[in-house]
């Protein structure tokens, strides 16, 4: 990863965000992205290898693992982080479009041209709606993924032992999940940070709408 380019993108997002948006970005970067990259990936790296069932029947362990882990936590979190950060880049692209339009007008009309966007980064007009949509989309993505996690893994927890009787298992077998306590701690941590991010996004939505109403 080119951290220089990533840092530049983060500075750009911070520049066009409100105070709540900066807190949200710090929370996502420090408590979600870094935890995911540094720790969570390693915790789930052995989930299939160390998923043991008390049978030697060929295929039974694979079928049971697929039943209890239809989608890996780590892949769901990766998709969640990608989707939840994309709207912020959409705001950057909108600002870049405004700046490019101003540049074209300057080149066509000279320095005395009439400026369409005196401050391209100011949240007015279409940019205000883009920013508002990005907040609603981010909160919606986190809500959807929290529901998906809850639906797939009840109460966001993993049991130490699961019972499996799917063919080709010869009977009801016990299967043991690798490091369930550690995985439950990380899952709870990611769920709590996602909830905090949802609250921050909704607060920022209320702040933007309230500020717009006061001006009018």
mmCIF file with all atom_site columns, N, CA, C and O in Angstrom, residues 125-168:
data_model
loop_
_atom_site.group_PDB
_atom_site.id
_atom_site.type_symbol
_atom_site.label_atom_id
_atom_site.label_alt_id
_atom_site.label_comp_id
_atom_site.label_asym_id
_atom_site.label_entity_id
_atom_site.label_seq_id
_atom_site.pdbx_PDB_ins_code
_atom_site.Cartn_x
_atom_site.Cartn_y
_atom_site.Cartn_z
_atom_site.occupancy
_atom_site.B_iso_or_equiv
_atom_site.pdbx_formal_charge
_atom_site.auth_seq_id
_atom_site.auth_comp_id
_atom_site.auth_asym_id
_atom_site.auth_atom_id
_atom_site.pdbx_PDB_model_num
ATOM 1   N N  . UNK A 1 125 ? -25.279 23.799  -2.318 1.00 0.00 ? 125 UNK A N  1
ATOM 2   C CA . UNK A 1 125 ? -25.830 23.238  -3.549 1.00 0.00 ? 125 UNK A CA 1
ATOM 3   C C  . UNK A 1 125 ? -25.656 21.736  -3.630 1.00 0.00 ? 125 UNK A C  1
ATOM 4   O O  . UNK A 1 125 ? -25.940 20.991  -2.686 1.00 0.00 ? 125 UNK A O  1
ATOM 5   N N  . UNK A 1 126 ? -25.159 21.285  -4.786 1.00 0.00 ? 126 UNK A N  1
ATOM 6   C CA . UNK A 1 126 ? -25.015 19.851  -5.010 1.00 0.00 ? 126 UNK A CA 1
ATOM 7   C C  . UNK A 1 126 ? -24.048 19.176  -4.054 1.00 0.00 ? 126 UNK A C  1
ATOM 8   O O  . UNK A 1 126 ? -24.251 18.015  -3.680 1.00 0.00 ? 126 UNK A O  1
ATOM 9   N N  . UNK A 1 127 ? -22.990 19.889  -3.647 1.00 0.00 ? 127 UNK A N  1
ATOM 10  C CA . UNK A 1 127 ? -22.014 19.296  -2.732 1.00 0.00 ? 127 UNK A CA 1
ATOM 11  C C  . UNK A 1 127 ? -22.650 19.014  -1.374 1.00 0.00 ? 127 UNK A C  1
ATOM 12  O O  . UNK A 1 127 ? -22.317 18.021  -0.724 1.00 0.00 ? 127 UNK A O  1
ATOM 13  N N  . UNK A 1 128 ? -23.561 19.903  -0.951 1.00 0.00 ? 128 UNK A N  1
ATOM 14  C CA . UNK A 1 128 ? -24.257 19.667  0.324  1.00 0.00 ? 128 UNK A CA 1
ATOM 15  C C  . UNK A 1 128 ? -25.054 18.377  0.252  1.00 0.00 ? 128 UNK A C  1
ATOM 16  O O  . UNK A 1 128 ? -25.035 17.559  1.177  1.00 0.00 ? 128 UNK A O  1
ATOM 17  N N  . UNK A 1 129 ? -25.760 18.169  -0.863 1.00 0.00 ? 129 UNK A N  1
ATOM 18  C CA . UNK A 1 129 ? -26.532 16.947  -1.017 1.00 0.00 ? 129 UNK A CA 1
ATOM 19  C C  . UNK A 1 129 ? -25.631 15.720  -1.131 1.00 0.00 ? 129 UNK A C  1
ATOM 20  O O  . UNK A 1 129 ? -25.955 14.651  -0.607 1.00 0.00 ? 129 UNK A O  1
ATOM 21  N N  . UNK A 1 130 ? -24.506 15.860  -1.808 1.00 0.00 ? 130 UNK A N  1
ATOM 22  C CA . UNK A 1 130 ? -23.559 14.749  -1.904 1.00 0.00 ? 130 UNK A CA 1
ATOM 23  C C  . UNK A 1 130 ? -23.043 14.360  -0.530 1.00 0.00 ? 130 UNK A C  1
ATOM 24  O O  . UNK A 1 130 ? -22.958 13.174  -0.187 1.00 0.00 ? 130 UNK A O  1
ATOM 25  N N  . UNK A 1 131 ? -22.703 15.364  0.270  1.00 0.00 ? 131 UNK A N  1
ATOM 26  C CA . UNK A 1 131 ? -22.180 15.104  1.620  1.00 0.00 ? 131 UNK A CA 1
ATOM 27  C C  . UNK A 1 131 ? -23.254 14.458  2.488  1.00 0.00 ? 131 UNK A C  1
ATOM 28  O O  . UNK A 1 131 ? -22.982 13.509  3.227  1.00 0.00 ? 131 UNK A O  1
ATOM 29  N N  . UNK A 1 132 ? -24.485 14.965  2.388  1.00 0.00 ? 132 UNK A N  1
ATOM 30  C CA . UNK A 1 132 ? -25.579 14.403  3.173  1.00 0.00 ? 132 UNK A CA 1
ATOM 31  C C  . UNK A 1 132 ? -25.846 12.955  2.764  1.00 0.00 ? 132 UNK A C  1
ATOM 32  O O  . UNK A 1 132 ? -26.028 12.074  3.621  1.00 0.00 ? 132 UNK A O  1
ATOM 33  N N  . UNK A 1 133 ? -25.852 12.699  1.450  1.00 0.00 ? 133 UNK A N  1
ATOM 34  C CA . UNK A 1 133 ? -26.051 11.338  0.968  1.00 0.00 ? 133 UNK A CA 1
ATOM 35  C C  . UNK A 1 133 ? -24.945 10.414  1.469  1.00 0.00 ? 133 UNK A C  1
ATOM 36  O O  . UNK A 1 133 ? -25.201 9.258   1.837  1.00 0.00 ? 133 UNK A O  1
ATOM 37  N N  . UNK A 1 134 ? -23.699 10.903  1.487  1.00 0.00 ? 134 UNK A N  1
ATOM 38  C CA . UNK A 1 134 ? -22.579 10.075  1.945  1.00 0.00 ? 134 UNK A CA 1
ATOM 39  C C  . UNK A 1 134 ? -22.762 9.666   3.404  1.00 0.00 ? 134 UNK A C  1
ATOM 40  O O  . UNK A 1 134 ? -22.470 8.527   3.779  1.00 0.00 ? 134 UNK A O  1
ATOM 41  N N  . UNK A 1 135 ? -23.278 10.575  4.231  1.00 0.00 ? 135 UNK A N  1
ATOM 42  C CA . UNK A 1 135 ? -23.497 10.259  5.640  1.00 0.00 ? 135 UNK A CA 1
ATOM 43  C C  . UNK A 1 135 ? -24.593 9.209   5.810  1.00 0.00 ? 135 UNK A C  1
ATOM 44  O O  . UNK A 1 135 ? -24.437 8.258   6.585  1.00 0.00 ? 135 UNK A O  1
ATOM 45  N N  . UNK A 1 136 ? -25.696 9.393   5.083  1.00 0.00 ? 136 UNK A N  1
ATOM 46  C CA . UNK A 1 136 ? -26.798 8.436   5.176  1.00 0.00 ? 136 UNK A CA 1
ATOM 47  C C  . UNK A 1 136 ? -26.361 7.070   4.666  1.00 0.00 ? 136 UNK A C  1
ATOM 48  O O  . UNK A 1 136 ? -26.691 6.031   5.244  1.00 0.00 ? 136 UNK A O  1
ATOM 49  N N  . UNK A 1 137 ? -25.581 7.056   3.573  1.00 0.00 ? 137 UNK A N  1
ATOM 50  C CA . UNK A 1 137 ? -25.111 5.797   3.002  1.00 0.00 ? 137 UNK A CA 1
ATOM 51  C C  . UNK A 1 137 ? -24.184 5.079   3.980  1.00 0.00 ? 137 UNK A C  1
ATOM 52  O O  . UNK A 1 137 ? -24.292 3.861   4.172  1.00 0.00 ? 137 UNK A O  1
ATOM 53  N N  . UNK A 1 138 ? -23.270 5.823   4.626  1.00 0.00 ? 138 UNK A N  1
ATOM 54  C CA . UNK A 1 138 ? -22.335 5.210   5.573  1.00 0.00 ? 138 UNK A CA 1
ATOM 55  C C  . UNK A 1 138 ? -23.080 4.597   6.755  1.00 0.00 ? 138 UNK A C  1
ATOM 56  O O  . UNK A 1 138 ? -22.783 3.467   7.164  1.00 0.00 ? 138 UNK A O  1
ATOM 57  N N  . UNK A 1 139 ? -24.038 5.344   7.299  1.00 0.00 ? 139 UNK A N  1
ATOM 58  C CA . UNK A 1 139 ? -24.814 4.811   8.413  1.00 0.00 ? 139 UNK A CA 1
ATOM 59  C C  . UNK A 1 139 ? -25.622 3.596   7.969  1.00 0.00 ? 139 UNK A C  1
ATOM 60  O O  . UNK A 1 139 ? -25.713 2.592   8.700  1.00 0.00 ? 139 UNK A O  1
ATOM 61  N N  . UNK A 1 140 ? -26.197 3.658   6.762  1.00 0.00 ? 140 UNK A N  1
ATOM 62  C CA . UNK A 1 140 ? -26.978 2.536   6.245  1.00 0.00 ? 140 UNK A CA 1
ATOM 63  C C  . UNK A 1 140 ? -26.142 1.287   6.046  1.00 0.00 ? 140 UNK A C  1
ATOM 64  O O  . UNK A 1 140 ? -26.581 0.179   6.361  1.00 0.00 ? 140 UNK A O  1
ATOM 65  N N  . UNK A 1 141 ? -24.926 1.454   5.520  1.00 0.00 ? 141 UNK A N  1
ATOM 66  C CA . UNK A 1 141 ? -24.039 0.304   5.304  1.00 0.00 ? 141 UNK A CA 1
ATOM 67  C C  . UNK A 1 141 ? -23.727 -0.386  6.624  1.00 0.00 ? 141 UNK A C  1
ATOM 68  O O  . UNK A 1 141 ? -23.806 -1.620  6.740  1.00 0.00 ? 141 UNK A O  1
ATOM 69  N N  . UNK A 1 142 ? -23.366 0.396   7.638  1.00 0.00 ? 142 UNK A N  1
ATOM 70  C CA . UNK A 1 142 ? -23.047 -0.198  8.941  1.00 0.00 ? 142 UNK A CA 1
ATOM 71  C C  . UNK A 1 142 ? -24.257 -0.903  9.536  1.00 0.00 ? 142 UNK A C  1
ATOM 72  O O  . UNK A 1 142 ? -24.132 -1.986  10.127 1.00 0.00 ? 142 UNK A O  1
ATOM 73  N N  . UNK A 1 143 ? -25.444 -0.307  9.386  1.00 0.00 ? 143 UNK A N  1
ATOM 74  C CA . UNK A 1 143 ? -26.657 -0.955  9.904  1.00 0.00 ? 143 UNK A CA 1
ATOM 75  C C  . UNK A 1 143 ? -26.919 -2.280  9.202  1.00 0.00 ? 143 UNK A C  1
ATOM 76  O O  . UNK A 1 143 ? -27.253 -3.289  9.850  1.00 0.00 ? 143 UNK A O  1
ATOM 77  N N  . UNK A 1 144 ? -26.774 -2.293  7.883  1.00 0.00 ? 144 UNK A N  1
ATOM 78  C CA . UNK A 1 144 ? -27.009 -3.519  7.122  1.00 0.00 ? 144 UNK A CA 1
ATOM 79  C C  . UNK A 1 144 ? -26.034 -4.613  7.544  1.00 0.00 ? 144 UNK A C  1
ATOM 80  O O  . UNK A 1 144 ? -26.426 -5.774  7.747  1.00 0.00 ? 144 UNK A O  1
ATOM 81  N N  . UNK A 1 145 ? -24.766 -4.270  7.700  1.00 0.00 ? 145 UNK A N  1
ATOM 82  C CA . UNK A 1 145 ? -23.782 -5.279  8.071  1.00 0.00 ? 145 UNK A CA 1
ATOM 83  C C  . UNK A 1 145 ? -23.976 -5.757  9.506  1.00 0.00 ? 145 UNK A C  1
ATOM 84  O O  . UNK A 1 145 ? -23.730 -6.935  9.807  1.00 0.00 ? 145 UNK A O  1
ATOM 85  N N  . UNK A 1 146 ? -24.412 -4.871  10.399 1.00 0.00 ? 146 UNK A N  1
ATOM 86  C CA . UNK A 1 146 ? -24.725 -5.321  11.759 1.00 0.00 ? 146 UNK A CA 1
ATOM 87  C C  . UNK A 1 146 ? -25.867 -6.333  11.741 1.00 0.00 ? 146 UNK A C  1
ATOM 88  O O  . UNK A 1 146 ? -25.842 -7.323  12.479 1.00 0.00 ? 146 UNK A O  1
ATOM 89  N N  . UNK A 1 147 ? -26.856 -6.080  10.890 1.00 0.00 ? 147 UNK A N  1
ATOM 90  C CA . UNK A 1 147 ? -27.965 -7.025  10.764 1.00 0.00 ? 147 UNK A CA 1
ATOM 91  C C  . UNK A 1 147 ? -27.480 -8.352  10.171 1.00 0.00 ? 147 UNK A C  1
ATOM 92  O O  . UNK A 1 147 ? -27.879 -9.436  10.632 1.00 0.00 ? 147 UNK A O  1
ATOM 93  N N  . UNK A 1 148 ? -26.620 -8.275  9.149  1.00 0.00 ? 148 UNK A N  1
ATOM 94  C CA . UNK A 1 148 ? -26.099 -9.503  8.523  1.00 0.00 ? 148 UNK A CA 1
ATOM 95  C C  . UNK A 1 148 ? -25.308 -10.322 9.531  1.00 0.00 ? 148 UNK A C  1
ATOM 96  O O  . UNK A 1 148 ? -25.480 -11.556 9.631  1.00 0.00 ? 148 UNK A O  1
ATOM 97  N N  . UNK A 1 149 ? -24.455 -9.663  10.300 1.00 0.00 ? 149 UNK A N  1
ATOM 98  C CA . UNK A 1 149 ? -23.675 -10.376 11.311 1.00 0.00 ? 149 UNK A CA 1
ATOM 99  C C  . UNK A 1 149 ? -24.591 -11.016 12.349 1.00 0.00 ? 149 UNK A C  1
ATOM 100 O O  . UNK A 1 149 ? -24.374 -12.155 12.769 1.00 0.00 ? 149 UNK A O  1
ATOM 101 N N  . UNK A 1 150 ? -25.609 -10.272 12.770 1.00 0.00 ? 150 UNK A N  1
ATOM 102 C CA . UNK A 1 150 ? -26.530 -10.806 13.784 1.00 0.00 ? 150 UNK A CA 1
ATOM 103 C C  . UNK A 1 150 ? -27.315 -11.992 13.221 1.00 0.00 ? 150 UNK A C  1
ATOM 104 O O  . UNK A 1 150 ? -27.588 -12.957 13.939 1.00 0.00 ? 150 UNK A O  1
ATOM 105 N N  . UNK A 1 151 ? -27.683 -11.917 11.955 1.00 0.00 ? 151 UNK A N  1
ATOM 106 C CA . UNK A 1 151 ? -28.450 -12.999 11.331 1.00 0.00 ? 151 UNK A CA 1
ATOM 107 C C  . UNK A 1 151 ? -27.590 -14.252 11.151 1.00 0.00 ? 151 UNK A C  1
ATOM 108 O O  . UNK A 1 151 ? -28.069 -15.377 11.359 1.00 0.00 ? 151 UNK A O  1
ATOM 109 N N  . UNK A 1 152 ? -26.325 -14.064 10.783 1.00 0.00 ? 152 UNK A N  1
ATOM 110 C CA . UNK A 1 152 ? -25.447 -15.212 10.543 1.00 0.00 ? 152 UNK A CA 1
ATOM 111 C C  . UNK A 1 152 ? -24.906 -15.795 11.837 1.00 0.00 ? 152 UNK A C  1
ATOM 112 O O  . UNK A 1 152 ? -24.765 -17.019 11.979 1.00 0.00 ? 152 UNK A O  1
ATOM 113 N N  . UNK A 1 153 ? -24.568 -14.923 12.787 1.00 0.00 ? 153 UNK A N  1
ATOM 114 C CA . UNK A 1 153 ? -23.960 -15.355 14.054 1.00 0.00 ? 153 UNK A CA 1
ATOM 115 C C  . UNK A 1 153 ? -24.774 -14.743 15.188 1.00 0.00 ? 153 UNK A C  1
ATOM 116 O O  . UNK A 1 153 ? -24.567 -13.585 15.542 1.00 0.00 ? 153 UNK A O  1
ATOM 117 N N  . UNK A 1 154 ? -25.697 -15.516 15.744 1.00 0.00 ? 154 UNK A N  1
ATOM 118 C CA . UNK A 1 154 ? -26.641 -15.013 16.722 1.00 0.00 ? 154 UNK A CA 1
ATOM 119 C C  . UNK A 1 154 ? -25.932 -14.321 17.885 1.00 0.00 ? 154 UNK A C  1
ATOM 120 O O  . UNK A 1 154 ? -24.976 -14.857 18.465 1.00 0.00 ? 154 UNK A O  1
ATOM 121 N N  . UNK A 1 155 ? -26.409 -13.114 18.190 1.00 0.00 ? 155 UNK A N  1
ATOM 122 C CA . UNK A 1 155 ? -25.852 -12.295 19.279 1.00 0.00 ? 155 UNK A CA 1
ATOM 123 C C  . UNK A 1 155 ? -24.375 -11.962 19.069 1.00 0.00 ? 155 UNK A C  1
ATOM 124 O O  . UNK A 1 155 ? -23.666 -11.633 20.016 1.00 0.00 ? 155 UNK A O  1
ATOM 125 N N  . UNK A 1 156 ? -23.919 -12.097 17.835 1.00 0.00 ? 156 UNK A N  1
ATOM 126 C CA . UNK A 1 156 ? -22.535 -11.773 17.460 1.00 0.00 ? 156 UNK A CA 1
ATOM 127 C C  . UNK A 1 156 ? -21.506 -12.642 18.192 1.00 0.00 ? 156 UNK A C  1
ATOM 128 O O  . UNK A 1 156 ? -20.348 -12.246 18.352 1.00 0.00 ? 156 UNK A O  1
ATOM 129 N N  . UNK A 1 157 ? -21.902 -13.807 18.653 1.00 0.00 ? 157 UNK A N  1
ATOM 130 C CA . UNK A 1 157 ? -20.981 -14.648 19.416 1.00 0.00 ? 157 UNK A CA 1
ATOM 131 C C  . UNK A 1 157 ? -20.792 -15.993 18.736 1.00 0.00 ? 157 UNK A C  1
ATOM 132 O O  . UNK A 1 157 ? -21.660 -16.477 18.000 1.00 0.00 ? 157 UNK A O  1
ATOM 133 N N  . UNK A 1 158 ? -19.651 -16.600 19.027 1.00 0.00 ? 158 UNK A N  1
ATOM 134 C CA . UNK A 1 158 ? -19.333 -17.939 18.521 1.00 0.00 ? 158 UNK A CA 1
ATOM 135 C C  . UNK A 1 158 ? -19.267 -18.905 19.698 1.00 0.00 ? 158 UNK A C  1
ATOM 136 O O  . UNK A 1 158 ? -18.574 -18.624 20.686 1.00 0.00 ? 158 UNK A O  1
ATOM 137 N N  . UNK A 1 159 ? -19.948 -20.032 19.631 1.00 0.00 ? 159 UNK A N  1
ATOM 138 C CA . UNK A 1 159 ? -19.861 -21.016 20.716 1.00 0.00 ? 159 UNK A CA 1
ATOM 139 C C  . UNK A 1 159 ? -18.539 -21.773 20.648 1.00 0.00 ? 159 UNK A C  1
ATOM 140 O O  . UNK A 1 159 ? -17.862 -21.791 19.621 1.00 0.00 ? 159 UNK A O  1
ATOM 141 N N  . UNK A 1 160 ? -18.167 -22.384 21.752 1.00 0.00 ? 160 UNK A N  1
ATOM 142 C CA . UNK A 1 160 ? -16.942 -23.173 21.750 1.00 0.00 ? 160 UNK A CA 1
ATOM 143 C C  . UNK A 1 160 ? -17.128 -24.492 21.001 1.00 0.00 ? 160 UNK A C  1
ATOM 144 O O  . UNK A 1 160 ? -16.218 -24.965 20.328 1.00 0.00 ? 160 UNK A O  1
ATOM 145 N N  . UNK A 1 161 ? -18.332 -25.077 21.124 1.00 0.00 ? 161 UNK A N  1
ATOM 146 C CA . UNK A 1 161 ? -18.620 -26.360 20.488 1.00 0.00 ? 161 UNK A CA 1
ATOM 147 C C  . UNK A 1 161 ? -19.929 -26.227 19.708 1.00 0.00 ? 161 UNK A C  1
ATOM 148 O O  . UNK A 1 161 ? -20.884 -25.619 20.200 1.00 0.00 ? 161 UNK A O  1
ATOM 149 N N  . UNK A 1 162 ? -19.959 -26.769 18.490 1.00 0.00 ? 162 UNK A N  1
ATOM 150 C CA . UNK A 1 162 ? -21.187 -26.779 17.692 1.00 0.00 ? 162 UNK A CA 1
ATOM 151 C C  . UNK A 1 162 ? -21.512 -28.218 17.312 1.00 0.00 ? 162 UNK A C  1
ATOM 152 O O  . UNK A 1 162 ? -20.617 -29.042 17.104 1.00 0.00 ? 162 UNK A O  1
ATOM 153 N N  . UNK A 1 163 ? -22.811 -28.515 17.239 1.00 0.00 ? 163 UNK A N  1
ATOM 154 C CA . UNK A 1 163 ? -23.272 -29.848 16.859 1.00 0.00 ? 163 UNK A CA 1
ATOM 155 C C  . UNK A 1 163 ? -23.589 -29.863 15.362 1.00 0.00 ? 163 UNK A C  1
ATOM 156 O O  . UNK A 1 163 ? -24.266 -28.972 14.851 1.00 0.00 ? 163 UNK A O  1
ATOM 157 N N  . UNK A 1 164 ? -23.090 -30.863 14.674 1.00 0.00 ? 164 UNK A N  1
ATOM 158 C CA . UNK A 1 164 ? -23.289 -30.940 13.232 1.00 0.00 ? 164 UNK A CA 1
ATOM 159 C C  . UNK A 1 164 ? -23.736 -32.349 12.847 1.00 0.00 ? 164 UNK A C  1
ATOM 160 O O  . UNK A 1 164 ? -23.141 -33.338 13.288 1.00 0.00 ? 164 UNK A O  1
ATOM 161 N N  . UNK A 1 165 ? -24.793 -32.421 12.047 1.00 0.00 ? 165 UNK A N  1
ATOM 162 C CA . UNK A 1 165 ? -25.284 -33.728 11.583 1.00 0.00 ? 165 UNK A CA 1
ATOM 163 C C  . UNK A 1 165 ? -25.567 -33.721 10.087 1.00 0.00 ? 165 UNK A C  1
ATOM 164 O O  . UNK A 1 165 ? -26.447 -34.422 9.591  1.00 0.00 ? 165 UNK A O  1
ATOM 165 N N  . UNK A 1 166 ? -24.844 -32.889 9.366  1.00 0.00 ? 166 UNK A N  1
ATOM 166 C CA . UNK A 1 166 ? -25.044 -32.799 7.919  1.00 0.00 ? 166 UNK A CA 1
ATOM 167 C C  . UNK A 1 166 ? -24.311 -33.941 7.210  1.00 0.00 ? 166 UNK A C  1
ATOM 168 O O  . UNK A 1 166 ? -23.224 -34.341 7.630  1.00 0.00 ? 166 UNK A O  1
ATOM 169 N N  . UNK A 1 167 ? -24.880 -34.475 6.148  1.00 0.00 ? 167 UNK A N  1
ATOM 170 C CA . UNK A 1 167 ? -24.135 -35.471 5.362  1.00 0.00 ? 167 UNK A CA 1
ATOM 171 C C  . UNK A 1 167 ? -22.916 -34.814 4.720  1.00 0.00 ? 167 UNK A C  1
ATOM 172 O O  . UNK A 1 167 ? -22.985 -33.637 4.365  1.00 0.00 ? 167 UNK A O  1
ATOM 173 N N  . UNK A 1 168 ? -21.790 -35.512 4.660  1.00 0.00 ? 168 UNK A N  1
ATOM 174 C CA . UNK A 1 168 ? -21.583 -36.953 4.866  1.00 0.00 ? 168 UNK A CA 1
ATOM 175 C C  . UNK A 1 168 ? -21.198 -37.354 6.287  1.00 0.00 ? 168 UNK A C  1
ATOM 176 O O  . UNK A 1 168 ? -20.620 -38.424 6.472  1.00 0.00 ? 168 UNK A O  1
#
